Coordinates of C-alpha atoms in Angstrom, one line a residue:
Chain A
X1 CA 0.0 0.0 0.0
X2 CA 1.4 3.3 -1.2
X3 CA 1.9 5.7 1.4
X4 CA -0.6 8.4 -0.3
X5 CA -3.6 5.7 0.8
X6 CA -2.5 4.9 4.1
X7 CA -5.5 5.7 6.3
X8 CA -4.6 7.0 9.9
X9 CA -6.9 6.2 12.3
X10 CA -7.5 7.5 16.4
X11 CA -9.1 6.0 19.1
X12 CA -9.5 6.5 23.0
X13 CA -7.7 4.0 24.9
X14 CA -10.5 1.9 26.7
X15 CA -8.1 1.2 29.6
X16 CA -6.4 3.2 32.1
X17 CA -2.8 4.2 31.4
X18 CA -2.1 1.5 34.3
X19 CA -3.4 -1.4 33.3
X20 CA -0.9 -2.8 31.3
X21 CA -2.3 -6.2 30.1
X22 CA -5.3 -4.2 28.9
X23 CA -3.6 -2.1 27.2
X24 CA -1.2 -5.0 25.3
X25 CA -4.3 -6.7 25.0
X26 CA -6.1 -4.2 23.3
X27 CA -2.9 -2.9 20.8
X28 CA -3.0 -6.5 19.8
X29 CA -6.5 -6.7 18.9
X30 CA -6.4 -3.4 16.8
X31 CA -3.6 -4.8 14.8
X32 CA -5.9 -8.1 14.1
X33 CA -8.4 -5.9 13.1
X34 CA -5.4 -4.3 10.8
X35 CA -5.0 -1.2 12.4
X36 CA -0.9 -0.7 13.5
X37 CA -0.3 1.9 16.3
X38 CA 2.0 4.6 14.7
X39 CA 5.3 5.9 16.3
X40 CA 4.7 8.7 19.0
X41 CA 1.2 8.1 17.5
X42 CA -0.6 9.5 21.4
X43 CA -1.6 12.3 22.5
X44 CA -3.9 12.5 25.6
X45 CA -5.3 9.0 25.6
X46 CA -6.2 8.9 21.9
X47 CA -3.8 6.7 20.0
X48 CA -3.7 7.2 16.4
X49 CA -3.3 4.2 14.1
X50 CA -2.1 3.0 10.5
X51 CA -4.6 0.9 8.7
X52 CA -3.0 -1.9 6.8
X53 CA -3.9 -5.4 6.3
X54 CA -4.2 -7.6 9.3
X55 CA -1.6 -9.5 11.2
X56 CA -0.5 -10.8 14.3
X57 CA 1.9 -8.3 15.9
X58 CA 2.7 -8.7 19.6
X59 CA 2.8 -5.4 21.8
X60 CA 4.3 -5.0 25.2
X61 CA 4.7 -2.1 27.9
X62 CA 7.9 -1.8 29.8
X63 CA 8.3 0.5 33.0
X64 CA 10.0 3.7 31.1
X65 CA 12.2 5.5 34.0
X66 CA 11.0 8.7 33.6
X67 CA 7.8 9.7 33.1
X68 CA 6.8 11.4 29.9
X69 CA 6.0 15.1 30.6
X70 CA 3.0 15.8 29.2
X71 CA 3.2 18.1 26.5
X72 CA 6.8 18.7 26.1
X73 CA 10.6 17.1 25.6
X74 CA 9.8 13.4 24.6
X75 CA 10.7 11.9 28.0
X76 CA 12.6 8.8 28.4
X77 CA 14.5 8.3 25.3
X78 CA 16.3 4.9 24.9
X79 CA 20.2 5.4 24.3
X80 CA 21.7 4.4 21.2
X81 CA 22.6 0.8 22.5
X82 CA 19.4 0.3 24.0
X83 CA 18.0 0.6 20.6
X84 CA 20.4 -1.8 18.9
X85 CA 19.5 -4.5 21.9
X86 CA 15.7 -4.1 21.9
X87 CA 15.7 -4.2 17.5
X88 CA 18.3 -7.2 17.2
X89 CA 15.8 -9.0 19.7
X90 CA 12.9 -8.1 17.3
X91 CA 11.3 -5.5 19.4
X92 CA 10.9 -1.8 18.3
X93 CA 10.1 1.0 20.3
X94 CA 7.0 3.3 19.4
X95 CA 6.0 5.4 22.4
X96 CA 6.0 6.4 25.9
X97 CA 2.8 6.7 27.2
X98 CA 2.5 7.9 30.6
X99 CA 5.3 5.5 33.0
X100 CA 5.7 2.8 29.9
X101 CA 7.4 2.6 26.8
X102 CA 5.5 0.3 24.6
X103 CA 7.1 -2.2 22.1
X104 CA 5.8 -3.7 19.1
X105 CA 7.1 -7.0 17.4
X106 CA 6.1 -8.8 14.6
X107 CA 8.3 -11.7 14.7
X108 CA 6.7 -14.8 16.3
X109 CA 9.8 -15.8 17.9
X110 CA 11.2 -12.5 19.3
X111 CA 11.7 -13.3 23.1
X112 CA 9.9 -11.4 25.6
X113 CA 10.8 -8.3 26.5
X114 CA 10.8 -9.2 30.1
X115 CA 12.0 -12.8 30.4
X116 CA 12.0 -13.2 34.4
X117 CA 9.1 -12.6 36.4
X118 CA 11.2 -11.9 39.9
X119 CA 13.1 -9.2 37.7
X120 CA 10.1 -7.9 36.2
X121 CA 8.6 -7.5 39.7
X122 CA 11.3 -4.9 40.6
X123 CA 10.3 -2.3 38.2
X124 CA 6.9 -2.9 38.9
X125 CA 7.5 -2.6 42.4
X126 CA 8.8 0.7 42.0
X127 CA 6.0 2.3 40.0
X128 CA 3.9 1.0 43.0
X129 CA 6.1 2.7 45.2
X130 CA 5.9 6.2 43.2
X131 CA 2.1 5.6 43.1
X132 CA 2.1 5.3 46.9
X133 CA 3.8 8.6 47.1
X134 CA 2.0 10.0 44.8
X135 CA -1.2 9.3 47.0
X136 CA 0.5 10.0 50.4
X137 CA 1.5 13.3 48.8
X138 CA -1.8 14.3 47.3
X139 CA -3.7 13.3 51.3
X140 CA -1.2 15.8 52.4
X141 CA -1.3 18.5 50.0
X142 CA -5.2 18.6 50.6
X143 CA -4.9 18.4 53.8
X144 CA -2.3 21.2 54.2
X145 CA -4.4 23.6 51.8
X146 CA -7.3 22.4 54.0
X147 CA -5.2 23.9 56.8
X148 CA -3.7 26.7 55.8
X149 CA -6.7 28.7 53.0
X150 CA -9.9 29.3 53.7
X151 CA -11.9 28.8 51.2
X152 CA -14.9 25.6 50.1
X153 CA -12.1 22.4 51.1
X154 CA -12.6 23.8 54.7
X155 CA -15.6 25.5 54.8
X156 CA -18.1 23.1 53.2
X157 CA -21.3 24.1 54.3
X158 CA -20.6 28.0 53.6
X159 CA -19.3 27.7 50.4
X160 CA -22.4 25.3 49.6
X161 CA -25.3 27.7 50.7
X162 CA -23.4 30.8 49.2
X163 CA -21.6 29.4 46.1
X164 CA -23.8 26.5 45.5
X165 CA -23.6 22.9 45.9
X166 CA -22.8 21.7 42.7
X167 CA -19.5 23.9 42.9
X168 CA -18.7 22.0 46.5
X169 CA -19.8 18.8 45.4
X170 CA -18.1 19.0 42.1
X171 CA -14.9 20.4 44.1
X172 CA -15.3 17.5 46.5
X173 CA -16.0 14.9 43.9
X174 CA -12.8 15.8 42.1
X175 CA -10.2 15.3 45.1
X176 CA -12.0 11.9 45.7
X177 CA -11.6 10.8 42.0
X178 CA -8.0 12.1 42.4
X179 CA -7.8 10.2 45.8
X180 CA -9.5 6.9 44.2
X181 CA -7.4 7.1 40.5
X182 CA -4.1 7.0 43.3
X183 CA -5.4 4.3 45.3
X184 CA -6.7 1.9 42.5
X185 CA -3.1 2.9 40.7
X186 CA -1.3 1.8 43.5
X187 CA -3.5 -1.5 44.3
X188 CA -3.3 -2.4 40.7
X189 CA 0.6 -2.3 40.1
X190 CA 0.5 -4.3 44.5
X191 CA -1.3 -7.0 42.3
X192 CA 0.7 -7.1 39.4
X193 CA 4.2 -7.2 41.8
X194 CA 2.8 -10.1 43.5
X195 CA 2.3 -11.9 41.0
X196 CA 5.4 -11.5 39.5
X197 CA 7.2 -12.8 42.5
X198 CA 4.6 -15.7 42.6
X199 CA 5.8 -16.3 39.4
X200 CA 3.5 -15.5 37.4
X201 CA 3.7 -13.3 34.3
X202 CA 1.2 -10.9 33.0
X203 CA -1.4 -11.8 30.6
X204 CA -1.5 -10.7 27.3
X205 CA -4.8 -11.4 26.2
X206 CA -7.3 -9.7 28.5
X207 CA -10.9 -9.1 27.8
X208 CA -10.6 -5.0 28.2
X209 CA -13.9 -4.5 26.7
X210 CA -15.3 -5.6 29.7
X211 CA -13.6 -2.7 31.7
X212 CA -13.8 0.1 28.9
X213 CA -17.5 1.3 29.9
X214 CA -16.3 2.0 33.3
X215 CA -13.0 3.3 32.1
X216 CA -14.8 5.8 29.6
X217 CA -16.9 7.1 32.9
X218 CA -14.1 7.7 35.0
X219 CA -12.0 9.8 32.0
X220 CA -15.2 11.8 31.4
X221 CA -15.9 12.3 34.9
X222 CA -12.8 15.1 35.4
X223 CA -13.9 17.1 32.3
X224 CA -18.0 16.7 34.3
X225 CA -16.6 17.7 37.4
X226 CA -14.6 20.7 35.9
X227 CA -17.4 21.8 34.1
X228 CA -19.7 21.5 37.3
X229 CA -16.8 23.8 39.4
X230 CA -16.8 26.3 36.2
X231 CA -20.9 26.8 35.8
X232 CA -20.9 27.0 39.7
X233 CA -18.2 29.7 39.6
X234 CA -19.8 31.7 37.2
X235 CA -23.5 31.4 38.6
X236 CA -21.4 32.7 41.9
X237 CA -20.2 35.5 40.1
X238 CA -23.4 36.5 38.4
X239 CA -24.7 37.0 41.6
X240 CA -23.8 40.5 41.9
X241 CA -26.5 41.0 39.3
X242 CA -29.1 40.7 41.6
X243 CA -27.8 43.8 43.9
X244 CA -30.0 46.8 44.5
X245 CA -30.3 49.5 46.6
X246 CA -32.7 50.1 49.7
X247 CA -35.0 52.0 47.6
X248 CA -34.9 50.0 44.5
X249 CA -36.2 46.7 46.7
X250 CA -39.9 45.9 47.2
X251 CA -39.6 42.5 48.6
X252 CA -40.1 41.4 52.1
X253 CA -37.2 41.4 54.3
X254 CA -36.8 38.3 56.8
X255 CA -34.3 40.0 58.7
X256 CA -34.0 42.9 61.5
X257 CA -32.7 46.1 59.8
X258 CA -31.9 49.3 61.7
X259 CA -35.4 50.4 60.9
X260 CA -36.8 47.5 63.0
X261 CA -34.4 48.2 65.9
X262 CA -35.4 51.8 66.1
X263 CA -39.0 52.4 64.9
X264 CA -40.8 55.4 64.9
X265 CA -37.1 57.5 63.8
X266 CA -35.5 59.1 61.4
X267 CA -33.2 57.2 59.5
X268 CA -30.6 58.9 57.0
X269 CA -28.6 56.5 54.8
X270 CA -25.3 57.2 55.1
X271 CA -24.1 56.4 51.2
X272 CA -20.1 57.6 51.7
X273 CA -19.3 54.0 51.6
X274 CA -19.2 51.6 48.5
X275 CA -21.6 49.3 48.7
X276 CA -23.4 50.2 52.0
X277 CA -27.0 51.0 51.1
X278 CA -27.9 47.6 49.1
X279 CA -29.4 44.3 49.3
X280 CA -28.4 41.2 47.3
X281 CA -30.7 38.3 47.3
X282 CA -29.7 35.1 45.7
X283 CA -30.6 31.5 45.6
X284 CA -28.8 28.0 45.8
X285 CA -29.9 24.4 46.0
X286 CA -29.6 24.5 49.5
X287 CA -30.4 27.7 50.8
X288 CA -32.2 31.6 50.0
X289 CA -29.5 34.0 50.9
X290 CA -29.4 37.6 51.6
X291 CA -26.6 40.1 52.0
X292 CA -27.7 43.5 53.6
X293 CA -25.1 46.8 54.1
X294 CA -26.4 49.3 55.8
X295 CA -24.6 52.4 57.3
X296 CA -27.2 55.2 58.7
X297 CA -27.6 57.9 61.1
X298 CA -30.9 57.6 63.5
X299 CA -32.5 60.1 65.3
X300 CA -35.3 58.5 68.1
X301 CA -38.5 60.4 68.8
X302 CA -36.9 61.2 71.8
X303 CA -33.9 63.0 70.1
X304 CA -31.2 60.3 71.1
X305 CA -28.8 59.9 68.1
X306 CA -27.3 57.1 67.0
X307 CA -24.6 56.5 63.9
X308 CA -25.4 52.5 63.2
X309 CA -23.5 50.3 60.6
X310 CA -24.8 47.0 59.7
X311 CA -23.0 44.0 57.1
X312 CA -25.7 41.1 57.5
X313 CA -26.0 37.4 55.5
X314 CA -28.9 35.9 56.1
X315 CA -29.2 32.2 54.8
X316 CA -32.6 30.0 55.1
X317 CA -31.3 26.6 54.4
X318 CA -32.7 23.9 53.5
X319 CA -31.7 21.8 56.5
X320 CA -31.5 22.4 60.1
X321 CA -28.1 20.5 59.8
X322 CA -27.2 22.3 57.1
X323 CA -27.4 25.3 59.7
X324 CA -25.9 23.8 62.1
X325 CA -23.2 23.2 59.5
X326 CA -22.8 26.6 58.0
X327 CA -22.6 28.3 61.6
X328 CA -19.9 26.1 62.8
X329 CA -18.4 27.5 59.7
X330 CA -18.9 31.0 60.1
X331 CA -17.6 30.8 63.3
X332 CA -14.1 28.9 62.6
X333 CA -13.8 31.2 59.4
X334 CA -14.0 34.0 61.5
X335 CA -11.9 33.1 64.7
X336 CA -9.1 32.2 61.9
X337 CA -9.6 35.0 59.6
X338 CA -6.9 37.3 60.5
X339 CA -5.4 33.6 62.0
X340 CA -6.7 33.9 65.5
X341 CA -4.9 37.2 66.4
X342 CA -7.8 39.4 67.7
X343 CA -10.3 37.0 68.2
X344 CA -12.4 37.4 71.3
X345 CA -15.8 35.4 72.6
X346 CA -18.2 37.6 74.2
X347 CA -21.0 36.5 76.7
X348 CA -23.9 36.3 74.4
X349 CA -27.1 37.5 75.9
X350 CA -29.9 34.7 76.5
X351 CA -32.5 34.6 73.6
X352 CA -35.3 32.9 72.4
X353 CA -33.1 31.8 69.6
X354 CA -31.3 27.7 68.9
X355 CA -28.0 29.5 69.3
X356 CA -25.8 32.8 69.5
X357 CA -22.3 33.7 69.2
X358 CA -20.9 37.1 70.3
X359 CA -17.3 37.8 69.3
X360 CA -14.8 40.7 68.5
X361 CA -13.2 39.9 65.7
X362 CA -10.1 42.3 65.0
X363 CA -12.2 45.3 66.4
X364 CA -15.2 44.3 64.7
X365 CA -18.4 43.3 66.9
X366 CA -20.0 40.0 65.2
X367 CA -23.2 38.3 66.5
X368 CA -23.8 34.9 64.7
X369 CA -27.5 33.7 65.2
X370 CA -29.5 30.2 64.6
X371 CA -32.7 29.6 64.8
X372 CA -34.2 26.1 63.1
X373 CA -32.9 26.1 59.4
X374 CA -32.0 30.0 59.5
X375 CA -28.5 31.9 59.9
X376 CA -28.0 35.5 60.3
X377 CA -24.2 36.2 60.6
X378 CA -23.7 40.1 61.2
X379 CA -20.8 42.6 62.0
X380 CA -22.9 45.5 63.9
X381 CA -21.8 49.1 65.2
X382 CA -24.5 51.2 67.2
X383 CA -23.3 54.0 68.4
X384 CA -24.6 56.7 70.5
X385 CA -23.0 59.7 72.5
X386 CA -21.6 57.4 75.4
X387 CA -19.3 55.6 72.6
X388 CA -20.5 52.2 73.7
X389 CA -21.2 49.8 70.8
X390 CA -25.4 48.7 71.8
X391 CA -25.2 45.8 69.4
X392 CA -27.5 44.3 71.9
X393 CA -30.6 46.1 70.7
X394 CA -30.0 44.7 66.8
X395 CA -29.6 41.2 68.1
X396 CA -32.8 41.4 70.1
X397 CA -34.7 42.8 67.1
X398 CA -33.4 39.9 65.1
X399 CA -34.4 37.0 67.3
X400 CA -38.0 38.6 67.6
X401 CA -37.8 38.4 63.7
X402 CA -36.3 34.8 63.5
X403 CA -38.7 33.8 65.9
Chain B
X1 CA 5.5 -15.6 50.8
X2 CA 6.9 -14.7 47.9
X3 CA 10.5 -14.1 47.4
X4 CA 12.2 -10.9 46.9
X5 CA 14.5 -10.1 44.3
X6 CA 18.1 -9.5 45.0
X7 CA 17.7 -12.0 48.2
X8 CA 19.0 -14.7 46.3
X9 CA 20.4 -14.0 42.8
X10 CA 18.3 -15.2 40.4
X11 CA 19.0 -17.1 37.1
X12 CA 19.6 -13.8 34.8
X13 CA 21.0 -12.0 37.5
X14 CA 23.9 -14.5 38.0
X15 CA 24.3 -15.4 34.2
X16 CA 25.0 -11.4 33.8
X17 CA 26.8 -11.1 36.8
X18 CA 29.3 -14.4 35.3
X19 CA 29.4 -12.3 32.1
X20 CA 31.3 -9.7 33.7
X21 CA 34.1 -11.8 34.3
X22 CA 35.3 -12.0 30.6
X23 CA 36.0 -8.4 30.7
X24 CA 33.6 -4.6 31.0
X25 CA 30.9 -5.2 29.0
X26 CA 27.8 -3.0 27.6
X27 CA 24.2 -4.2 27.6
X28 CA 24.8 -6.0 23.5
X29 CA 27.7 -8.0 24.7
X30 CA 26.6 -9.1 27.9
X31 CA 23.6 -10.6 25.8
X32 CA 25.5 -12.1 23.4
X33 CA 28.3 -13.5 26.3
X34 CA 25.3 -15.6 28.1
X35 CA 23.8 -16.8 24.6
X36 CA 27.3 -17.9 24.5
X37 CA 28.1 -19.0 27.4
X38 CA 24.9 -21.6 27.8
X39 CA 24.7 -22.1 24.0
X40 CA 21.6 -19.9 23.6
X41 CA 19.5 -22.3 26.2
X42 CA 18.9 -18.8 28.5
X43 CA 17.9 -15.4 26.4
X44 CA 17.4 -12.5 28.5
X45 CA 15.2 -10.1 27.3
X46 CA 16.0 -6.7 26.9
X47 CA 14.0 -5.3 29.6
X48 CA 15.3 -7.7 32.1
X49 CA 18.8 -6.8 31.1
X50 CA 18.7 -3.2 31.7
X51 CA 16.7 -3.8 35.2
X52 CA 19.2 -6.1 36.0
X53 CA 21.7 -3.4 35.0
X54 CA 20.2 -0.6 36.7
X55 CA 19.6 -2.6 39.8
X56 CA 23.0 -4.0 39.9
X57 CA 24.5 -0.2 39.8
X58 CA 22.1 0.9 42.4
X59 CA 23.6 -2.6 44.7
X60 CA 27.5 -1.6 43.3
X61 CA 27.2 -5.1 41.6
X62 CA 28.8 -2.9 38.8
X63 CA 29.9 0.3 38.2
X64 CA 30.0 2.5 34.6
X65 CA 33.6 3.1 33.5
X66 CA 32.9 4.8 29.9
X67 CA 30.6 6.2 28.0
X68 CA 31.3 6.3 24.1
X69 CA 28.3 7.9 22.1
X70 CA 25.3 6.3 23.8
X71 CA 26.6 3.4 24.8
X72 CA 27.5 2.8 28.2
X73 CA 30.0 0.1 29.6
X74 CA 30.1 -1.1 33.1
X75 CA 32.6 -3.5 35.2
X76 CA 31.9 -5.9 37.5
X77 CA 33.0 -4.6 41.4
X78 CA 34.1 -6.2 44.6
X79 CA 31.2 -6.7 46.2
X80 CA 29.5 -7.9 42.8
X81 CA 32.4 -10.4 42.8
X82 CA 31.4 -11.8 46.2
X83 CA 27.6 -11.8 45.4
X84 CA 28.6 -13.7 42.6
X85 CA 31.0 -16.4 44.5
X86 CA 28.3 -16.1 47.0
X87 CA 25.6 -17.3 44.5
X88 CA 27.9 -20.3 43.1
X89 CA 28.5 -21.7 46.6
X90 CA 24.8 -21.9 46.7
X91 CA 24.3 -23.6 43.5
X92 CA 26.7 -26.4 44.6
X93 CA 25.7 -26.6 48.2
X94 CA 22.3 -27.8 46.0
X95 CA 24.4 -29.8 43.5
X96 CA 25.8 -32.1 46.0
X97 CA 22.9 -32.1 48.3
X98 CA 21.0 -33.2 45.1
X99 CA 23.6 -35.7 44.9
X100 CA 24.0 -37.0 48.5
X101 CA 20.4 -37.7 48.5
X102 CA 19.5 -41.4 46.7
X103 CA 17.8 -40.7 43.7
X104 CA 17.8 -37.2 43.8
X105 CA 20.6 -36.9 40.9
X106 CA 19.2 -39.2 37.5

């Protein structure tokens, strides 16, 4: 066949870049069915192939020491002699593809590339070994970031009631497939060095179509998950939309405002700040949230004057242990917010409300409130003449409302 | 419980160890020294070789001495001497157990 009619061919691998007798299996297959993997011929799990006429070539994976980067240099090249060894023994090599080098011979009495089972088991054993790493390493890098960032990994429940829960879940759901992928790496290659010191070689004539459905799900699910994290991102971000101003909003308000503290007064909005002045309502799978900024001066009907500032979220979740949740993580992203330096409990006052926290938090008064499957989390200033901050009257007003 | 390697030597491991002792050798000559030496009955294939190889100059079986081009040559050391010696009393301690016993040595 002239090399004008050669037809070049791609297809997704259908097993996982681990499983080696799959993978063998599989080559070995395509090339009855006359299609020939070409040299360097992958790219991302999709193997491109030569269609010729069918015959029986034999393909085999060797541990490569150096894992191929994955878009640039070429990897683990074979030196000169290696070359000469593996093509007078009948083997030549094509490509790396992730930690193998695969080999593809077409004479029937080439030797096999690995010809002792106990030697075969040491390069097996160390992929296993790099696998273990790999997983120990990835535990501790997500636990560290856990640690150290705030952010959805340690604050679950808040970043699920005011991001969203497919963004957590999807965010959550990736670490575990990274987690899993790691683990079933590691077991697989466990098996395979076992084995090999029993004895035993690996098979080269595996039914992989019985694994490829499942294989196809877990490559797709990454690109899902990602997908999930992006549209919950943006959805996040889209939620600035949805701000208005005091005046602008006609819905009803399920939270105390400085209006309900001090009825009957004058209120003048105090607009000298950005964003103070607005409401933002948004919703989630799990929860109707609210963010209200309020900065105002009050005069009482009996002339006291007060200059009040108020930065509320308000969640209604869908869940009292939701709730339960998403305090606990207001309170532990607050008392490490500024990493614990300026973090005082105060005594909360006793309410008809599930639960209240009082704390200063780096100067700033914040009263955290729960009542059944609602939240109120809010940083309050109310000032008078005496200079004493009467945050006391806002939280009362708001458990009346919750209540 | 399975064995692991490098506990005892195994076949290809001593068969490229023995090779060494006609002289420094690269990974082509050491394969063509054992088809030699047991008349083409063992063939080690190329993968085993250079793990053997690699493993070997991790142990200080061996140790490189040049490199011309791409092609690399290594020498057998002391202690892959005494591995070696160590590995052939072994295979005679069986040898002559197999022939003490009645029978054991058709």
């Amino acid at each position: 066949m002239s090399e004008e009619t050669i037809k070049h061919v791609h297809r997704l691998c259908p097993c996982d870049p681990c499983n080696v007798e799959g993978i063998q299996s599989w080559l070995e297959d395509m090339a009855a069915d006359g299609l020939f993997l070409v040299e360097d011929g992958v790219f991302c799990g999709v193997f491109s192939f030569e269609r010729r006429s069918p015959r029986k070539v034999s393909y085999r994976l060797d541990v490569a020491q150096k894992r191929k980067p994955r878009f640039f240099d070429s990897g683990d090249e074979l030196t000169g002699e290696e070359w000469e060894l593996y093509r007078s023994m009948g083997w030549e090599y094509l490509l790396q593809y992730g930690d193998f080098r695969v080999y593809r011979s077409t004479e029937p009495n080439a030797p096999e590339l690995n010809t002792e089972s106990e030697t075969h088991a040491i390069t097996i054993g160390l992929l296993k070994q790099k696998h273990r790493s790999a997983l120990v390493s990835s535990i501790l890098y997500t636990m560290t970031v856990m640690l150290l960032s705030g952010g959805v990994l340690r604050y679950p429940c808040r970043e699920a009631a005011t991001i969203g829960l497919l963004f957590t879940v999807c965010i959550y759901g990736l670490l575990l497939l990274v987690w899993t992928q790691c683990l079933l790496q590691f077991f697989r290659f466990r098996h395979y060095e076992k084995r090999l010191l029993h004895g035993d070689e690996l098979n080269h004539h595996v039914n992989w179509k019985k694994t490829a459905p499942l294989h196809y799900l877990a490559r797709a699910l990454p690109f899902l998950l990602c997908v999930g994290i992006a549209s919950g991102l943006l959805s996040a971000l889209s939620r600035a939309d949805n701000e208005l101003s005091h005046e602008e909003y006609t819905g009803e308000i399920p939270f105390a405002t400085i209006a309900d503290v001090f009825p009957d007064s004058t209120i003048t909005e105090d607009h000298n700040f950005l964003d103070y002045g607005t409401i933002t309502g948004w919703s989630t799978a799990v929860s109707e949230n609210y963010e209200w900024n309020e900065s105002c001066y009050v005069t009482t009907a009996d002339g006291e004057k007060y200059f009040c500032i108020l930065r509320l979220s308000y969640h209604e979740l869908a869940a009292q242990w939701l709730a339960r949740g998403l305090e606990r993580d207001y309170y532990i992203y607050d008392a490490n917010r500024y990493h614990g330096k300026r973090f005082t409990d105060l005594p909360a006052p006793t309410l008809a409300v599930d639960s209240i926290r009082v704390y200063n938090n780096y100067g700033t008064l914040c009263v955290l409130m729960r009542e059944g499957s609602k939240v109120a989390q809010a940083t309050v200033t109310i000032d008078n003449h005496t200079n004493e901050n009467q945050w006391q009257l806002w939280a009362q007003a708001m458990a009346e409302k919750l209540t | 419980m399975p064995k692991k390697a490098m506990d005892v030597l195994t076949e290809s491991m001593f068969y490229v160890l023995m090779a060494f002792h006609s002289g420094p050798m690269c990974g082509i000559d050491i394969a063509e020294e054992i088809d030699r030496c047991t008349g083409g009955r063992l063939r080690i294939g190329p993968a085993t070789l250079y793990t053997i190889l690699g493993k070997f100059e991790k142990e200080n079986y061996i140790e490189e001495i040049s490199v011309e081009g791409r092609k690399r040559t290594y020498q057998i050391t002391e202690l892959g001497h005494a591995a070696y010696r160590e590995e052939l009393a072994r295979l005679r301690h069986c040898i002559e157990d197999a022939e003490r016993v009645k029978g054991g040595c058709l």
